[in-house]
CSV table of C-alpha atoms in Angstrom, one decimal:
chain,number,residue,atom,x,y,z
C,19,MET,CA,232.2,262.8,159.0
C,20,PHE,CA,232.5,259.4,157.4
C,21,ARG,CA,236.2,259.3,158.0
C,22,ALA,CA,235.9,260.2,161.7
C,23,LEU,CA,233.1,257.7,162.3
C,24,HIS,CA,235.0,254.9,160.5
C,25,ALA,CA,238.2,255.7,162.3
C,26,TYR,CA,236.7,254.8,165.7
C,27,SER,CA,234.3,252.1,164.7
C,28,PRO,CA,235.3,249.0,166.6
C,29,TYR,CA,233.7,246.7,164.0
C,30,HIS,CA,235.5,248.3,161.0
C,31,ASN,CA,238.8,248.2,162.8
C,32,VAL,CA,238.9,244.5,163.4
C,33,VAL,CA,241.9,243.0,161.6
C,34,ASP,CA,241.9,239.5,160.3
C,35,GLY,CA,244.6,237.3,161.7
C,36,THR,CA,245.1,239.3,164.9
C,37,ALA,CA,245.6,237.5,168.1
C,38,TYR,CA,242.7,239.0,170.1
C,39,PRO,CA,242.5,238.3,173.8
C,40,PRO,CA,239.5,236.6,175.4
C,41,VAL,CA,236.5,238.9,175.2
C,42,LEU,CA,233.1,238.9,176.9
C,43,PHE,CA,230.5,241.1,175.3
C,44,THR,CA,227.3,241.8,177.2
C,45,ALA,CA,224.1,243.1,175.6
C,46,GLY,CA,220.4,243.4,176.2
C,47,GLU,CA,218.0,241.7,173.8
C,48,PHE,CA,215.4,244.4,174.2
C,49,ASP,CA,217.6,247.4,175.0
C,50,PRO,CA,215.9,250.5,173.7
C,51,ARG,CA,219.2,252.4,173.3
C,52,VAL,CA,221.4,249.9,171.6
C,53,GLU,CA,220.2,247.2,169.1
C,54,ALA,CA,221.2,243.7,170.1
C,55,HIS,CA,222.4,242.9,166.6
C,56,HIS,CA,225.3,245.3,167.0
C,57,ALA,CA,226.8,243.1,169.7
C,58,LYS,CA,226.0,239.9,167.8
C,59,LYS,CA,227.6,241.2,164.7
C,60,MET,CA,230.8,242.4,166.6
C,61,VAL,CA,231.2,239.0,168.3
C,62,ALA,CA,230.8,237.1,165.0
C,63,ARG,CA,233.4,239.4,163.3
C,64,LEU,CA,235.9,239.0,166.1
C,65,GLN,CA,235.4,235.2,166.2
C,66,ALA,CA,236.1,235.0,162.5
C,67,ALA,CA,239.1,237.3,162.6
C,68,THR,CA,241.0,236.1,165.6
C,69,SER,CA,244.1,233.9,165.1
C,70,THR,CA,243.9,232.4,168.6
C,71,ASP,CA,241.5,229.9,170.2
C,72,GLN,CA,240.8,232.3,173.0
C,73,PRO,CA,237.0,232.7,173.6
C,74,ILE,CA,235.0,235.6,172.1
C,75,LEU,CA,231.7,235.3,174.0
C,76,LEU,CA,228.4,237.0,174.1
C,77,ARG,CA,226.1,237.2,177.1
C,78,MET,CA,222.6,238.3,176.3
C,79,GLU,CA,220.2,239.5,178.9
C,80,SER,CA,216.5,240.1,178.4
C,81,GLY,CA,216.7,243.8,179.3
C,82,GLY,CA,219.5,246.2,178.7
C,83,HIS,CA,221.5,249.0,180.4
C,84,GLY,CA,220.2,247.8,183.8
C,85,ILE,CA,216.5,247.9,182.7
C,86,ASP,CA,214.4,245.4,184.6
C,87,GLN,CA,217.4,243.6,186.0
C,88,SER,CA,217.1,241.9,189.3
C,89,LEU,CA,219.9,242.2,191.9
C,90,ASP,CA,220.8,238.5,191.1
C,91,GLN,CA,221.1,239.4,187.4
C,92,GLN,CA,223.3,242.4,188.2
C,93,VAL,CA,225.6,240.3,190.5
C,94,ARG,CA,225.9,237.5,187.8
C,95,LEU,CA,226.9,240.1,185.2
C,96,VAL,CA,229.6,241.5,187.5
C,97,ILE,CA,230.9,238.0,188.3
C,98,ASP,CA,231.1,237.1,184.6
């Protein structure tokens, strides 16, 4: 199973020196389903690996997966 999991792991398939496009990651700081450090780690990896100066950004919300998000928060997320 390790080979299968490793093959589709976004983090483990980042290649140093690749010209990655601009990326916006969104995550919830207190999301009960996905740990916030996964998004933070992926953003840091892409920022270190990319060969362009295109932004690799992270937007953190206090909730996660729509949990406790106001309509204003949902709209701002879609706009970003």
